[in-house]
Amino acid sequence: RKKLSFKIDDNLSGIKVYKAYLNDEWILMHYDPKRKLIWSETLKPNNPLAGAFKLTVEDNVGNINEYSVQIE
């Protein structure tokens, strides 16, 4: 994997903060609010994005959703 992307949305208060971790290390995610899309790209072509991924999204009233997946 060279790129990860996810749709995130909150219909009422809006997105306050989002955090992504790969193998317990923070990874930079880019955000396009118009498309409701976040994504990350590997900076090292020989080092694919693989392992335990966790995404946490919090809205402006404090509701938190978490998504975890093992990326092969």
Short mmCIF file of C-alpha atoms in Angstrom, two decimals:
data_model
loop_
_atom_site.label_atom_id
_atom_site.label_comp_id
_atom_site.label_asym_id
_atom_site.label_seq_id
_atom_site.Cartn_x
_atom_site.Cartn_y
_atom_site.Cartn_z
CA ARG A 1 0.00 0.00 0.00
CA LYS A 2 1.25 3.42 -0.95
CA LYS A 3 -1.84 5.42 0.04
CA LEU A 4 -4.59 5.26 2.67
CA SER A 5 -7.83 7.23 2.31
CA PHE A 6 -11.04 7.50 4.31
CA LYS A 7 -14.26 9.49 4.18
CA ILE A 8 -15.08 11.31 7.43
CA ASP A 9 -18.19 13.39 8.07
CA ASP A 10 -20.26 15.03 10.76
CA ASN A 11 -23.62 16.43 9.69
CA LEU A 12 -24.15 18.77 12.63
CA SER A 13 -21.20 20.27 14.50
CA GLY A 14 -18.32 19.49 12.14
CA ILE A 15 -14.99 17.70 12.58
CA LYS A 16 -12.80 19.03 15.39
CA VAL A 17 -9.78 16.73 15.24
CA TYR A 18 -8.64 13.48 13.62
CA LYS A 19 -5.62 11.35 14.48
CA ALA A 20 -4.16 8.36 12.69
CA TYR A 21 -1.63 5.81 13.89
CA LEU A 22 0.13 3.01 12.07
CA ASN A 23 1.81 0.45 14.31
CA ASP A 24 1.35 2.87 17.25
CA GLU A 25 3.21 5.66 15.41
CA TRP A 26 1.42 8.89 14.45
CA ILE A 27 1.07 9.41 10.70
CA LEU A 28 0.31 12.63 8.85
CA MET A 29 -3.13 12.73 7.25
CA HIS A 30 -4.23 15.38 4.76
CA TYR A 31 -7.84 16.62 4.94
CA ASP A 32 -10.13 17.96 2.21
CA PRO A 33 -13.37 19.09 3.93
CA LYS A 34 -15.19 19.65 0.63
CA ARG A 35 -14.76 16.01 -0.32
CA LYS A 36 -14.92 14.85 3.34
CA LEU A 37 -11.72 12.92 2.63
CA ILE A 38 -8.55 12.29 4.60
CA TRP A 39 -5.53 10.52 3.14
CA SER A 40 -1.91 9.69 3.73
CA GLU A 41 0.81 8.67 1.33
CA THR A 42 4.00 6.80 2.08
CA LEU A 43 7.10 8.98 1.92
CA LYS A 44 9.35 5.98 1.32
CA PRO A 45 8.43 3.94 -1.79
CA ASN A 46 10.15 0.82 -0.43
CA ASN A 47 8.25 1.09 2.89
CA PRO A 48 4.55 0.37 2.24
CA LEU A 49 1.76 1.42 4.62
CA ALA A 50 1.05 -1.87 6.41
CA GLY A 51 0.30 -3.02 9.93
CA ALA A 52 -2.11 -2.06 12.69
CA PHE A 53 -3.97 1.11 11.68
CA LYS A 54 -6.13 3.19 14.04
CA LEU A 55 -8.13 6.33 13.15
CA THR A 56 -9.83 8.51 15.77
CA VAL A 57 -12.23 11.29 14.75
CA GLU A 58 -13.77 13.78 17.19
CA ASP A 59 -16.54 16.27 16.37
CA ASN A 60 -17.00 19.75 17.83
CA VAL A 61 -19.27 18.55 20.65
CA GLY A 62 -16.89 15.83 21.85
CA ASN A 63 -18.31 12.69 20.19
CA ILE A 64 -15.48 10.32 19.33
CA ASN A 65 -15.42 7.47 16.81
CA GLU A 66 -12.55 5.04 16.38
CA TYR A 67 -11.77 2.75 13.48
CA SER A 68 -9.09 0.04 13.63
CA VAL A 69 -7.97 -2.35 10.93
CA GLN A 70 -5.00 -4.59 10.15
CA ILE A 71 -3.56 -3.55 6.78
CA GLU A 72 -1.74 -6.32 4.94
#
